[in-house]
Every structure is written in structure tokens, then in C-alpha cells.
Short mmCIF file of C-alpha atoms in Angstrom, two decimals:
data_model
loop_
_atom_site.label_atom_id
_atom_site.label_comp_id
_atom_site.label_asym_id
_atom_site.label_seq_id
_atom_site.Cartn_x
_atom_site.Cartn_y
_atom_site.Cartn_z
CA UNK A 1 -3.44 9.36 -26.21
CA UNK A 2 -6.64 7.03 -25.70
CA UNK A 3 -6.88 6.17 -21.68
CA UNK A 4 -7.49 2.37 -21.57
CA UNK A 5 -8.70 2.13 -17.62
CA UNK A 6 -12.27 2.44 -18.40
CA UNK A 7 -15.68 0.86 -18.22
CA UNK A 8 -16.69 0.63 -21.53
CA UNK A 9 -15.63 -2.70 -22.02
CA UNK A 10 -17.53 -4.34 -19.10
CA UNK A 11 -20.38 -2.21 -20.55
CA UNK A 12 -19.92 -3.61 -23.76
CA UNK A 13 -19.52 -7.27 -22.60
CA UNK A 14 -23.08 -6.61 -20.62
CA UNK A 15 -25.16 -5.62 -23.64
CA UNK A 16 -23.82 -8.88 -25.93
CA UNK A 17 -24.85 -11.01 -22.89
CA UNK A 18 -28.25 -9.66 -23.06
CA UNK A 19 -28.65 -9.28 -26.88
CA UNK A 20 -27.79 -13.56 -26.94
CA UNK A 21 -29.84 -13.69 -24.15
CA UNK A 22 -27.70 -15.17 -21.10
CA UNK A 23 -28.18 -14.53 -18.10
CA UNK A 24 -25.41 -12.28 -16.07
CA UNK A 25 -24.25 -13.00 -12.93
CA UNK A 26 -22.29 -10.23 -10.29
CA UNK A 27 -18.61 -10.41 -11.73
CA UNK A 28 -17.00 -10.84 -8.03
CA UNK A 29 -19.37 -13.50 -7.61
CA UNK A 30 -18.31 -15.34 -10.65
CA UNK A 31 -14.72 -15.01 -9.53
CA UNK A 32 -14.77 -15.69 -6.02
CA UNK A 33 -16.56 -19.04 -7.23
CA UNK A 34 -13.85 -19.58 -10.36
CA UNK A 35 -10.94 -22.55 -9.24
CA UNK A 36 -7.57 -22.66 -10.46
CA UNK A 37 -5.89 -25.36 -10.66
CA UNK A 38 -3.35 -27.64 -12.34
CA UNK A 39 -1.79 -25.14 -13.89
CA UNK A 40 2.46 -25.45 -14.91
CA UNK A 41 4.48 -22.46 -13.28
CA UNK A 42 5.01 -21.43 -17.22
CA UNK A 43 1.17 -21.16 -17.25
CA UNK A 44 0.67 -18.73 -14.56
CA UNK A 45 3.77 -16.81 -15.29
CA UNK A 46 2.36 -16.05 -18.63
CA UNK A 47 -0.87 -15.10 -17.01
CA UNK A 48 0.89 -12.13 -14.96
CA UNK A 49 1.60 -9.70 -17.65
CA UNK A 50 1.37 -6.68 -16.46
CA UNK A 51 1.58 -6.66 -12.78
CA UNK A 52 1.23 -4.00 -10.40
CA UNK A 53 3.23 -3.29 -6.91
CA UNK A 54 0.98 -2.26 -3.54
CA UNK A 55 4.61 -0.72 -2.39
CA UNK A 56 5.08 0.93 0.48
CA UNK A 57 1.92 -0.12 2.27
CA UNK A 58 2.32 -3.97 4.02
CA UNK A 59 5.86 -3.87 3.56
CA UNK A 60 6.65 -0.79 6.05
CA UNK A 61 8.69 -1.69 8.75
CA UNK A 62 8.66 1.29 10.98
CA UNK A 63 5.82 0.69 13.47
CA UNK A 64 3.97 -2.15 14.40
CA UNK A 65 0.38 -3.42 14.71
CA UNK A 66 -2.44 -2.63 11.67
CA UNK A 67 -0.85 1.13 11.95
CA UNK A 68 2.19 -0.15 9.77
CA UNK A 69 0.05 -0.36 6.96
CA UNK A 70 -0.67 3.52 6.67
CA UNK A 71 3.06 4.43 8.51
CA UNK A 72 5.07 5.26 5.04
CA UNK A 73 2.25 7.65 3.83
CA UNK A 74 0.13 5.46 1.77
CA UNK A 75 -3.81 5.06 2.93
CA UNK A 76 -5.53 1.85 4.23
CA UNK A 77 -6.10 -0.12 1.28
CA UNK A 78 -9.37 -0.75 0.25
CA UNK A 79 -11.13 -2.77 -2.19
CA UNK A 80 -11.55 -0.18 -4.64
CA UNK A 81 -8.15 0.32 -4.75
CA UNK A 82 -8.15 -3.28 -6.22
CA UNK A 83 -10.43 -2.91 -8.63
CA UNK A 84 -9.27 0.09 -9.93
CA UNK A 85 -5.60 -1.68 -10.52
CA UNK A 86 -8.14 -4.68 -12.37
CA UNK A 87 -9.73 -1.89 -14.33
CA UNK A 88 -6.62 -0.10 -15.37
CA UNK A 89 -5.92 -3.83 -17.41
CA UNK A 90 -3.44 -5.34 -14.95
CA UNK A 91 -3.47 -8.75 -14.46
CA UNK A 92 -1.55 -9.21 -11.57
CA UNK A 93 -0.27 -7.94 -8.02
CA UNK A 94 2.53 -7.90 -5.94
CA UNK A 95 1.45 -7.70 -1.84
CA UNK A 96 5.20 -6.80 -0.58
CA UNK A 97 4.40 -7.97 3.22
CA UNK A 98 7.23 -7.51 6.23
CA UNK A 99 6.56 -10.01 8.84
CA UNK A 100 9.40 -9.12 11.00
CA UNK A 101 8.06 -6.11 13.05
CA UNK A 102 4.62 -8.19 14.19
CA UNK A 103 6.09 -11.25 15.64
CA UNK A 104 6.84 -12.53 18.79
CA UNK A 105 8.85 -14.99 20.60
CA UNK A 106 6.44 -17.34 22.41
CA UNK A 107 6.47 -21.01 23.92
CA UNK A 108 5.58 -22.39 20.22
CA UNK A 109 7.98 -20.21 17.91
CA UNK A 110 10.66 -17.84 17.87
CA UNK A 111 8.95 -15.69 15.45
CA UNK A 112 4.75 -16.33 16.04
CA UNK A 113 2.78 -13.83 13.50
CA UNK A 114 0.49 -11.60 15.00
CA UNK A 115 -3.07 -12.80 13.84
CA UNK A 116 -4.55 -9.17 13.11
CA UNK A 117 -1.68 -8.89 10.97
CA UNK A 118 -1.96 -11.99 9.05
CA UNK A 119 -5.87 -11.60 9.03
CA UNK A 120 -5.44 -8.39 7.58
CA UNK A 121 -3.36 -9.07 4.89
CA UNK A 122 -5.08 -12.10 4.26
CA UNK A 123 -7.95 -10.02 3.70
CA UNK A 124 -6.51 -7.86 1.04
CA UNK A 125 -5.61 -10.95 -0.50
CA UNK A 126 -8.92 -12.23 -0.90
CA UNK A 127 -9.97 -8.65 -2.75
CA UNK A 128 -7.26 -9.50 -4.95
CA UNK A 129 -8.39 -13.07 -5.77
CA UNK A 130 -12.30 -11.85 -6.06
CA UNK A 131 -11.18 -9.39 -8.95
CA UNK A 132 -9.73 -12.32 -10.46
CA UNK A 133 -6.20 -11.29 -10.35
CA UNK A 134 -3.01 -13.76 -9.78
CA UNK A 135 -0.99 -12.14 -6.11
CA UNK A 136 2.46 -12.52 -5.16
CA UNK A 137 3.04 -12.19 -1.10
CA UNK A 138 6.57 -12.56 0.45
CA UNK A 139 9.10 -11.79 2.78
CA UNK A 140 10.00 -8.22 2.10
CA UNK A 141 12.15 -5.97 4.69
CA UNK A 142 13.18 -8.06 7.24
CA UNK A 143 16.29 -8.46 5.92
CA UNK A 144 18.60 -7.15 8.97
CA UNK A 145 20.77 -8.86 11.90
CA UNK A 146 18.02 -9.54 13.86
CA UNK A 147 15.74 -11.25 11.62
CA UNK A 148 17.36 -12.81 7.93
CA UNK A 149 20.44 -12.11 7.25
CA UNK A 150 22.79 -13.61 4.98
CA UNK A 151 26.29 -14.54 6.74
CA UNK A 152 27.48 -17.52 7.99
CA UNK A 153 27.64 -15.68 11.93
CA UNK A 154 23.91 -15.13 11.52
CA UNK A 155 22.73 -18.03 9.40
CA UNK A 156 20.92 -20.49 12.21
CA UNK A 157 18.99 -17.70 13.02
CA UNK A 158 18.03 -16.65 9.60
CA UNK A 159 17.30 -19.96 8.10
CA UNK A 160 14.88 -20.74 11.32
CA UNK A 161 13.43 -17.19 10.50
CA UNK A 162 12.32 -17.72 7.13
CA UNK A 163 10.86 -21.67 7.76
CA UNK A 164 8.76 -20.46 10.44
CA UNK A 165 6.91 -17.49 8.57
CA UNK A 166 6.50 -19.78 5.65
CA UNK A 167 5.65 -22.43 8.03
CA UNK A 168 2.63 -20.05 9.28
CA UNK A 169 1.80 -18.49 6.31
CA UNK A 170 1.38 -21.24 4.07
CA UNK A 171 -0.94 -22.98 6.54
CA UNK A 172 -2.84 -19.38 6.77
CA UNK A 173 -3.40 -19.39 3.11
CA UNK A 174 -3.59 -22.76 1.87
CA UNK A 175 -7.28 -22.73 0.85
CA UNK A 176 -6.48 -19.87 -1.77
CA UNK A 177 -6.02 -21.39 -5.07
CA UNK A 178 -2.71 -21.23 -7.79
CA UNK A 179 -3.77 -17.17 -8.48
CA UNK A 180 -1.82 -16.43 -4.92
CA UNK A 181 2.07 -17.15 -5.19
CA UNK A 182 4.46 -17.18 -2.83
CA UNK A 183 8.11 -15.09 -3.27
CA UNK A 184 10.66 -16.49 -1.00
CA UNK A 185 12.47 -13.34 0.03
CA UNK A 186 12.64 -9.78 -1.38
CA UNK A 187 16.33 -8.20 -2.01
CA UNK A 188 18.45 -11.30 -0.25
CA UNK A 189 21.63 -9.62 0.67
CA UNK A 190 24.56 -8.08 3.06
CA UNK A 191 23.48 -5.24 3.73
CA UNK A 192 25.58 -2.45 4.59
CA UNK A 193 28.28 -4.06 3.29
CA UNK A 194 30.50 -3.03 -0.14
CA UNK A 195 28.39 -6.34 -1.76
CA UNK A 196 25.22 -5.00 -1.28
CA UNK A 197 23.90 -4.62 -4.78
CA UNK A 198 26.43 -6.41 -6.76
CA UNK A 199 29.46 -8.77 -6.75
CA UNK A 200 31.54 -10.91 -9.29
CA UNK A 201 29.31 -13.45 -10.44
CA UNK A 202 32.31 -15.16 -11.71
CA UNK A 203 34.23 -14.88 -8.33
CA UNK A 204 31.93 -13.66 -5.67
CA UNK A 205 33.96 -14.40 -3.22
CA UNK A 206 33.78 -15.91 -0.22
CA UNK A 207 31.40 -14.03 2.04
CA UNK A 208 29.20 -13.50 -1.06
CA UNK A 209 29.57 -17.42 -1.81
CA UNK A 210 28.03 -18.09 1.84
CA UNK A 211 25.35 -15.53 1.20
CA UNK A 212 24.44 -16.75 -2.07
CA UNK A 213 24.10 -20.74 -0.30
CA UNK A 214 22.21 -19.48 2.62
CA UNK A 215 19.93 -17.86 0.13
CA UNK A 216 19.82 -20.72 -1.36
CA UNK A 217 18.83 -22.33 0.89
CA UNK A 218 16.21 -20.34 2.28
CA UNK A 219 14.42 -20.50 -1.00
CA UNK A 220 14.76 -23.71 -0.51
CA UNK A 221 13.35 -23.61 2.59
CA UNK A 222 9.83 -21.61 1.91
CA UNK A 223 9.25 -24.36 -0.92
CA UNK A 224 9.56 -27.13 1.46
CA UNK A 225 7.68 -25.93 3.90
CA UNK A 226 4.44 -24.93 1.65
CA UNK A 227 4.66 -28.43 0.05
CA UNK A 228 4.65 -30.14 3.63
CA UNK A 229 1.81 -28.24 4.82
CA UNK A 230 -0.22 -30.75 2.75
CA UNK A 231 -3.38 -28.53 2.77
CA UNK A 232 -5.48 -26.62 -0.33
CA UNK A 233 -3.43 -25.79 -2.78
CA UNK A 234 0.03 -25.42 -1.17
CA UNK A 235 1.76 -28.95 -3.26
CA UNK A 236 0.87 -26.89 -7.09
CA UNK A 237 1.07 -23.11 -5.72
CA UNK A 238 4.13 -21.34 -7.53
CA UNK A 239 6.96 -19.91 -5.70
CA UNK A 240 9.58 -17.38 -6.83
CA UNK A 241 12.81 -17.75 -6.01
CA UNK A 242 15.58 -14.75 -5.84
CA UNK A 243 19.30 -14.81 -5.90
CA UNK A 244 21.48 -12.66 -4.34
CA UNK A 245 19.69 -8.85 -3.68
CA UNK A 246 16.95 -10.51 -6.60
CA UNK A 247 19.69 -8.45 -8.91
CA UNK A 248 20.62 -9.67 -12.74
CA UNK A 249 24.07 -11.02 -11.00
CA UNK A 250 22.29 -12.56 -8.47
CA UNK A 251 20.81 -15.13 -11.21
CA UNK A 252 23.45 -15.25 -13.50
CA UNK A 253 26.09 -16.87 -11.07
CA UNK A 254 26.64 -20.03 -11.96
CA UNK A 255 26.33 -20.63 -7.93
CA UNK A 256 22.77 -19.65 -7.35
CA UNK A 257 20.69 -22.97 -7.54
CA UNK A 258 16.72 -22.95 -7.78
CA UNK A 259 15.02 -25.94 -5.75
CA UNK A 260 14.45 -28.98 -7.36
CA UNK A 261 10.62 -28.28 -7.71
CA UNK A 262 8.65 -28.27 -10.93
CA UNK A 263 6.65 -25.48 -9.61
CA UNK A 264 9.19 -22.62 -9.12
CA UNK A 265 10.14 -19.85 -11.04
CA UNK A 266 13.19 -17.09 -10.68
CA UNK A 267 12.35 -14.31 -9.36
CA UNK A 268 14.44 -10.95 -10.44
CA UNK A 269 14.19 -6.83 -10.31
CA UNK A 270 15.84 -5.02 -12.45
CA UNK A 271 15.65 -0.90 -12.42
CA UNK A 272 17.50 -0.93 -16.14
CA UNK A 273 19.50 1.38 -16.47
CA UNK A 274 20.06 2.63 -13.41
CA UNK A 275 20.81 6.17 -13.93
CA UNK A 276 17.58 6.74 -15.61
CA UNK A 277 15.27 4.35 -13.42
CA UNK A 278 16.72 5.42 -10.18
CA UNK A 279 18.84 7.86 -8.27
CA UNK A 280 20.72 8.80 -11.22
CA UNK A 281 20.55 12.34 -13.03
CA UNK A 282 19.70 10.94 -16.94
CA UNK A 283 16.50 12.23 -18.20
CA UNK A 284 16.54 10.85 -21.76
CA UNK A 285 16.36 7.64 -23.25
CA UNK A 286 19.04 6.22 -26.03
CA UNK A 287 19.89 3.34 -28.16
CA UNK A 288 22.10 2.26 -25.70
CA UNK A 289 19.64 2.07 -23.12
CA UNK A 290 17.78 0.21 -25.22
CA UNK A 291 20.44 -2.12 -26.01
CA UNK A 292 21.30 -2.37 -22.21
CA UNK A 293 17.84 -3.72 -21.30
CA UNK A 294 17.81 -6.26 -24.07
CA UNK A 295 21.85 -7.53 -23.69
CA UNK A 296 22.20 -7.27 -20.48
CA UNK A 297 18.35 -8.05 -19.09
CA UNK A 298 16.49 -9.72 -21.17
CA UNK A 299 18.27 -11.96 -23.50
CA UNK A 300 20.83 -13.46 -20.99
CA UNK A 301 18.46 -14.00 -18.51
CA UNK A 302 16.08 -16.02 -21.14
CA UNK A 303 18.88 -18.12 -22.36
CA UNK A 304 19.83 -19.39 -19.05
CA UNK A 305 16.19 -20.17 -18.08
CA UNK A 306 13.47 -19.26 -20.31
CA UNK A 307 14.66 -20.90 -22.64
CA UNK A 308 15.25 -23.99 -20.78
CA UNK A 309 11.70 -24.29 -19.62
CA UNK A 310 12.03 -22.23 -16.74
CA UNK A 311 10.10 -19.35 -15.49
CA UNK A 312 10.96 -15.80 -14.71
CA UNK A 313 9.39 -13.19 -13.43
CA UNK A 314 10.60 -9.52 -12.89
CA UNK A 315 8.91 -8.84 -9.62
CA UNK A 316 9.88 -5.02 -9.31
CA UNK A 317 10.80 -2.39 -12.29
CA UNK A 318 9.99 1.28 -12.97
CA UNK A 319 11.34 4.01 -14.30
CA UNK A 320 11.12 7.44 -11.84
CA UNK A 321 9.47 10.42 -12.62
CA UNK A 322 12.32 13.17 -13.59
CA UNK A 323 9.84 15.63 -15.66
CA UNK A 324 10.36 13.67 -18.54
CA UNK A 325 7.50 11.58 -19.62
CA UNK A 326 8.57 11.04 -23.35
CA UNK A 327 11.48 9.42 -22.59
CA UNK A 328 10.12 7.18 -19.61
CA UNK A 329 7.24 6.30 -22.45
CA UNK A 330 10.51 5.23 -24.56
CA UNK A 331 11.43 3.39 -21.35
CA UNK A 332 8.16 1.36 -21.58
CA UNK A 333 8.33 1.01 -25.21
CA UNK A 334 11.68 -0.78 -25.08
CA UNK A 335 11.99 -2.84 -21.68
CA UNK A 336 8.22 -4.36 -21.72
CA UNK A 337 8.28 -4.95 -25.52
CA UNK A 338 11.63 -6.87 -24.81
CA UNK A 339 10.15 -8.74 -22.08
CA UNK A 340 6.96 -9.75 -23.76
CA UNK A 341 9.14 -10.78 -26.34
CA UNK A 342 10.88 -13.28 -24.20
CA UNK A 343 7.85 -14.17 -22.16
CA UNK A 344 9.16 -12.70 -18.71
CA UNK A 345 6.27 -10.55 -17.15
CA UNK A 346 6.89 -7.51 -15.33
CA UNK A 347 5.48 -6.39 -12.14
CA UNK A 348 5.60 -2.44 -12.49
CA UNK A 349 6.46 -1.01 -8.60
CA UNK A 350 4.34 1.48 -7.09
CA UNK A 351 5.42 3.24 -4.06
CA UNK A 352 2.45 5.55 -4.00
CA UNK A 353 5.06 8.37 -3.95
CA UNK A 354 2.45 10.95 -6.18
CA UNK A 355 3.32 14.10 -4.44
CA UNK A 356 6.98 14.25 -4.47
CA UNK A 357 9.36 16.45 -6.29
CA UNK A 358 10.81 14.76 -9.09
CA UNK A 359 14.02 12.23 -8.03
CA UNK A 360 15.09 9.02 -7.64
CA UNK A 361 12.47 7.11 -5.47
CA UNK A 362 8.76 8.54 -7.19
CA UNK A 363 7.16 5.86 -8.82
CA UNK A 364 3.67 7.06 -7.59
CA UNK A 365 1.21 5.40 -10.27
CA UNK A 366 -1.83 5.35 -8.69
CA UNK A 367 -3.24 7.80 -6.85
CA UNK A 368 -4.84 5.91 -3.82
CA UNK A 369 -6.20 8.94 -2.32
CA UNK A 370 -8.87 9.41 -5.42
CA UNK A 371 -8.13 6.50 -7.60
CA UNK A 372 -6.54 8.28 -10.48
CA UNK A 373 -3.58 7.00 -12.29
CA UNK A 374 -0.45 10.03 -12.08
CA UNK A 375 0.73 9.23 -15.42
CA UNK A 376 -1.79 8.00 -17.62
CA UNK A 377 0.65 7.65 -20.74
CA UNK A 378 2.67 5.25 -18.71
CA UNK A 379 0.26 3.57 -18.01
CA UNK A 380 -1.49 3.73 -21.38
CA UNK A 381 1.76 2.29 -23.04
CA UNK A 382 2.18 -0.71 -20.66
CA UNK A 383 -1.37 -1.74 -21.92
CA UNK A 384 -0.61 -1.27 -25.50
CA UNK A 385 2.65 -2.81 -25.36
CA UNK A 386 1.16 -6.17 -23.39
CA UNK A 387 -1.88 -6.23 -25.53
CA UNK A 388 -3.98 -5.62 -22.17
CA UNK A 389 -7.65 -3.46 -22.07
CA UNK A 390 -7.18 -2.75 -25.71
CA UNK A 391 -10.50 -1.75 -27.00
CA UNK A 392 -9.52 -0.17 -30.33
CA UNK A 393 -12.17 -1.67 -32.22
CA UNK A 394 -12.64 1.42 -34.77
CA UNK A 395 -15.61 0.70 -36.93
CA UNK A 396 -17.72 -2.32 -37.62
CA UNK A 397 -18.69 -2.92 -34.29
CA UNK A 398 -16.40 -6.30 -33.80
CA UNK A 399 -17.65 -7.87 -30.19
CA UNK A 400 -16.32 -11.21 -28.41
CA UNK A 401 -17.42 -12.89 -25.93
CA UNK A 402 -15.95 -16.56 -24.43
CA UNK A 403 -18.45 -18.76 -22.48
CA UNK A 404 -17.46 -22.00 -21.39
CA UNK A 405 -15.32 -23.05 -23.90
CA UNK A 406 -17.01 -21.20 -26.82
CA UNK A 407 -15.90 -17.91 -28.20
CA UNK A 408 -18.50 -15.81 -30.29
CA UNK A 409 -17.71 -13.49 -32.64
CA UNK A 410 -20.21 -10.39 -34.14
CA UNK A 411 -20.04 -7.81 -36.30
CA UNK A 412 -21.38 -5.47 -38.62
CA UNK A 413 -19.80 -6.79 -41.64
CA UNK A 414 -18.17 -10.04 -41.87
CA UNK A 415 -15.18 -11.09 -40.09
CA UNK A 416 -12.11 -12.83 -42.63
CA UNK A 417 -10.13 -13.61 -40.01
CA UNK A 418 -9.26 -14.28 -36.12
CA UNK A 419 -6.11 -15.36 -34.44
CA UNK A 420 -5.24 -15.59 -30.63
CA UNK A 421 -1.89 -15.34 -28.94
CA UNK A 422 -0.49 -16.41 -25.34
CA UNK A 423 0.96 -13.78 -23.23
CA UNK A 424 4.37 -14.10 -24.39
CA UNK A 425 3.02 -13.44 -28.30
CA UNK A 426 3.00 -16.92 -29.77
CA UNK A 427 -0.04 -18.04 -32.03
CA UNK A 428 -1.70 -20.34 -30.63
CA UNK A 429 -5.31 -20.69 -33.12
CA UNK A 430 -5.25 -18.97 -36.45
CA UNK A 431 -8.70 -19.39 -38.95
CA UNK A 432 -11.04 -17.86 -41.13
CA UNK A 433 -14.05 -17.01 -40.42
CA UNK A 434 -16.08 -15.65 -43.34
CA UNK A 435 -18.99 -14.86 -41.12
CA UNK A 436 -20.56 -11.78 -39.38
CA UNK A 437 -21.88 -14.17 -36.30
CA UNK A 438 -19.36 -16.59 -35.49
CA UNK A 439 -18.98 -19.44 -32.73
CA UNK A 440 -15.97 -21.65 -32.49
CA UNK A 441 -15.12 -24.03 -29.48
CA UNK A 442 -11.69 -23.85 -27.99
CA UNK A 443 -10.13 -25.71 -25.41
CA UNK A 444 -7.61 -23.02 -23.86
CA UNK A 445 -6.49 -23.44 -20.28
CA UNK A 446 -6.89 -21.01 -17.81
CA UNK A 447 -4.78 -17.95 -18.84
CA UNK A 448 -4.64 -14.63 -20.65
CA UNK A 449 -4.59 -14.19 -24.10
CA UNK A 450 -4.64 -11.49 -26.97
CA UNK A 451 -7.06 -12.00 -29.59
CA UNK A 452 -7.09 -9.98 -33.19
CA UNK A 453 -10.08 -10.01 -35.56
CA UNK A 454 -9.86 -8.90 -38.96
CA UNK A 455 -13.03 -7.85 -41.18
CA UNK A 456 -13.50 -7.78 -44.90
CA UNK A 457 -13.19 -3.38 -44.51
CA UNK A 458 -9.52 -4.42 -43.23
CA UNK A 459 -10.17 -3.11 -39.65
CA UNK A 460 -8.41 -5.01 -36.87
CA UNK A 461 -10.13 -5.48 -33.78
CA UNK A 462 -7.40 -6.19 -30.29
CA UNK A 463 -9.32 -8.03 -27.01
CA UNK A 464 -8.17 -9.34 -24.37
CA UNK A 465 -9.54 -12.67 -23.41
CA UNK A 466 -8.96 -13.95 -19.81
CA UNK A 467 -10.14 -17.18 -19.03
#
């Protein structure tokens, strides 16, 4: 299978500058200098597709001070690390970040963030936003007794909890434009407890029905407090909002209420099915998995929001290496194809777990150590399936290029016809051409997109054109 994650393209895009004469300019340059802004929550959610999960890295909660970062067994992130994930054809990443174990109680706050720690992930952030990629930061494992947790005996201290780290961190990275989101909380739930992953969503019950409000109500909580902050671009950023443990159920009650904000979007994981994804012994894939992610993931999901205008995005799903590629391929195949379909992006997780036997918990993708990608056909179908890095132009030499609002078509032969498509796969400019040299103004906002050219020889040409 054709690897994807390669240079070529950038190589490519190089020469046509120079052979039309413009002038190049350092891509991180051109980035770091790029604004967005006044974008709808459905715009950037459609701009996330596929996403990528820096697991086990800022969100390890076993020591404290900058030595957390390294203390699950993943290395200090760099900013090649980045740019490989931008160079693989992902489009997005998830920073999981625990707060709870670098805080302190101090005259001003119960819960003051320690500023190495914030600088420092504040740092990777920028990398992020300088390879042009759209980052989701959070509240990840502080979900325990002493910090956030769900119950009505703990639920002063929780609720002050999460409205002072959003409190901080929105003011820390206000000046960072509508690429960085914020994600409310992680997993939201009682843990420990027989209701940790799922409950009734019909009858929860009442110590699930004051979890569910105090959740809630935290999300409710982390959007207030960005919009008061006032500053940058904290009144348009997008923020993701979970239910209960971010779970399918956790949505689908009829009790779990997003904030009334125009700029929020549901946030859900979903490790479907189980058995197969996670701790479970299934090594194969089946019709009824397939029908499993699309009745009971997908299409539910979108008719309760997307297909009332609101957002989702699956913030964590993988399937686990069991020494049996084909069918996690299959896996691919099936739940990104639904999603695309219904125009929820998925955020692939990546615990950098590479060297492990087989099991449950070893969704190593990237190799952090040397920058290779583990699985390569995983990877390779998540780009085919999302339309990202293609560069299967096959014969007549198609090239595109997009400056300002103009996008310029070339070829050996002449092109019949071009079309483009948003993220979720609707057509958005269809047209003949009839040319071999082509230029067409468009007036796209800032986004992703798939683009297909067709010549007179039948060939189809795939891009990808981010703008």
C-alpha cells in the first residue's frame, strides 16, 4: 500500500510556485502570520478531520513539575514530533493536559497553575498552531475526590475546581486564534463506582442524575468563564462539551444539556465495539460491527445534533493492536467512512504505547522516539478514507495550487472537469474546465477541502486544499 506521510507534495507545491514565478515564503512563517477568525463551530469542526491524540504525555498524573511530561514513558515532545503528525496528513490535535497535580493553594486561588507548567504546554501549543493545525486542550485526569468529582458531597469543590483552571487558562491563551479549542472535561464521571462507564439514559438514576447536572454545569462553567475573559479570541473560540464519562449514553440522555452558546460543540469517545477496540479478546471484524458503529454511533448521535445544526466531535477512538491489522484496516474502513459520512471528525488516540505486547491499551501510532508511524496501513487508510495527503495523481501531471482566493489548475493534457467538497463530502463548486492551464476565483472560507480533477485521458486527480 502507497505511504501518504511524505514530502513529495510540499516538493511539488515548490516547483509550481517557481515555474509561475511567485515568490515562496518559509511555510511556518506563513502560518504563524495566518489569522483565524469568524469562523461557526460547524466550520472548524469540519476542518478537524483527521485528528491525532499526544496521549499519555501532558495528561500523566503521576509526578509533578515538567518531569510529568516524560513520567508514562513517552519522550519530551518536540517540534518535530508536530510536524511529522502535519506531514502524516492530519489536520488536527488533541493536547490531553492534567492540571491537577501542578497546582497550589495560595492567597489568590485554591487551585493556582504552576507557570512552568502552563508555559510549557503553552509552548507546544504554539508548534501546533505554527504547522497550521486546529488543537484541542482540556481538563483530562483530574477527575478524583480531591479535585472534580461528580457527586453532590463533592460538588462545591468541583465546580470551583474547574472555573478556576478555565479561569487561568483562558486568560493564558487568549491571544491564540479559533485553531486552539477548548474541551471542558475529559471522561466526566463516578469513578469507582458501578456507573462508571454507563447508566440508563432513560432512568439514570439519581446519583447519576446529580452527576450528569454537575457536569452540566461545569461545561457550563469553562464556557462562561472563556467568554468573560474578554481578551483575543476567547468570545468566538469553540468549546467541546462532554456528557457523562464523554460515552454515547452520556449524550443521548435526554438530561445532558449543552450551554446556550452558539460556539459549542459535543464532545464524545467512542472505542466501538468494545471487545475489538479495547480490552476485549475479538480479533476480527464483522457486519455486525459494522452495523454497531453506524446504529448505535453514528446515526443516533447525528440525528440528535448534527442534524440539528450542532457540532460533534469524537475526541478519542482507536482500535488496539491484537496482531491483526486486516481487520483493524476494516475497523478504519467502516467507523471513519461512517463518520465522514455524517460530518463528525475523529480524533484517532495515541498513547505512544509502540513497544508493548499486543492487548487492550496499545494504540502506539507514532513512534516518537524516531518519528516513524507503527502501522503505516492504519494510518494509510485514515488518509484515504478522509480524502487527506492524497497524491494519487497517476499520469498527466495534474498540479493545483490556491493563492489568495485563486485556484490554478495545470496539466499535461486538458482538464474536463473539477469539483471540490467540504470535509464532511458535500459539493460545494462543480465546473468544466476544458483547459490544460486553468485559473478560477473562489471565495471559500477558511477550512479543508477535497478537490478531484478529471482530464480528457479519464484520470482523476485527489488534493487536498487547506485554506
Amino acid at each position: 500500500m502507497k505511504h501518504l506521510y511524505n514530502y513529495s507534495s510540499k516538493v511539488l507545491l515548490a516547483i509550481c510556485l517557481l515555474w509561475v514565478g511567485i515568490l515562496t515564503v518559509n511555510a511556518q512563517e506563513k502560518a504563524s502570520s495566518k489569522v483565524v477568525t469568524g469562523l461557526t463551530a460547524r466550520a472548524i469542526t469540519d476542518s478537524l478531520m483527521p485528528g491525532w491524540n499526544l496521549g499519555n504525555t501532558f495528561d500523566a498524573n503521576s509526578k509533578s513539575g515538567l518531569a510529568a511530561e516524560t513520567s508514562w514513558g513517552a519522550p519530551r515532545t518536540t517540534r518535530e514530533m508536530i510536524h511529522a503528525v502535519k506531514a502524516a496528513g492530519f489536520r488536527s490535535i488533541r493536547i490531553p493536559v492534567s492540571w491537577a497535580t501542578h497546582v497550589d493553594f495560595t492567597d489568590e486561588l485554591e487551585n493556582e497553575i504552576d507557570a512552568d507548567w502552563l508555559a510549557r504546554v503553552k509552548e507546544v501549543v504554539g508548534w501546533a498552531i505554527d504547522e497550521d493545525l486546529y488543537v484541542i486542550i482540556n481538563i483530562h485526569h483530574d477527575n478524583n475526590k480531591q479535585f472534580f468529582y461528580p457527586s453532590e458531597l463533592y460538588e462545591e469543590q468541583s465546580l470551583t475546581y474547574v472555573k478556576e483552571i478555565w479561569m487561568q487558562v483562558a486568560d493564558a491563551f487568549a491571544e491564540f486564534d479559533q485553531r486552539l479549542i477548548f474541551e471542558a472535561l475529559n471522561e466526566p464521571r463516578l469513578v469507582g463506582t458501578s456507573k462508571e462507564w454507563w447508566f440508563d439514559p432513560v432512568n439514570p438514576g439519581v446519583v447519576c442524575l446529580d452527576a450528569i447536572n454537575i457536569i452540566n454545569e461545569s461545561n457550563k462553567i469553562c464556557v462562561d468563564e472563556t467568554r468573560a475573559n474578554g481578551k483575543g479570541y476567547n468570545n468566538e473560540r469553540m468549546i467541546m462539551c462532554p456528557g457523562y464519562a464523554a460515552a454515547v449514553c452520556g449524550c443521548m440522555t435526554n438530561y445532558y444539556k449543552l450551554p446556550d452558546d452558539p460556539m459549542v460543540a459535543v464532545s464524545v469517545h467512542a472505542y466501538v465495539p468494545n471487545a475489538l477496540c479495547l480490552a476485549g479478546n475479538q480479533k476480527t471484524f464483522s457486519e455486525k460491527d459494522d452495523a454497531d458503529i453506524r446504529d448505535n454511533v453514528m446515526i443516533p448521535i447525528y440525528e440528535k445534533f448534527g442534524a440539528n445544526g450542532i457540532p460533534v466531535v469524537i475526541g478519542e477512538a482507536s482500535c488496539s493492536n491484537k496482531l491483526n491489522l486486516e481487520a483493524r484496516v476494516q475497523w478504519v474502513q467502516s467507523y471513519y467512512g461512517y463518520a465522514q459520512k455524517y460530518g463528525m471528525p475523529v480524533i484517532l488516540w495515541d498513547n505512544h504505547e509502540v513497544g508493548k505486547v499486543a492487548g487492550g491499551e496499545n494504540h502506539g501510532f507514532l513512534n516518537r522516539n524516531d518519528l516513524t508511524w507503527t502501522w503505516p496501513e492504519f494510518i494509510d487508510a485514515i488518509m484515504e478514507i478522509t480524502g487527506t495527503g492524497i497524491e494519487n495523481v497517476v499520469a498527466d501531471n495534474v498540479k493545483m495550487f490556491y493563492i489568495g482566493n485563486t485556484l490554478t489548475l495545470m496539466s499535461d493534457t486538458e482538464i474536463s472537469r473539477c469539483r471540490i467538497y467540504n470535509i464532511s463530502g458535500a459539493v460545494l463548486e462543480d465546473f468544466e474546465v476544458n483547459s490544460d492551464n486553468f485559473s478560477k476565483e473562489l471565495n471559500l472560507p477558511n477550512g479543508a477541502y477535497l478537490v478531484t480533477i478529471e482530464t480528457i485521458n479519464g484520470v482523476s486527480a485527489k488534493k487536498l486544499l487547506v485554506y
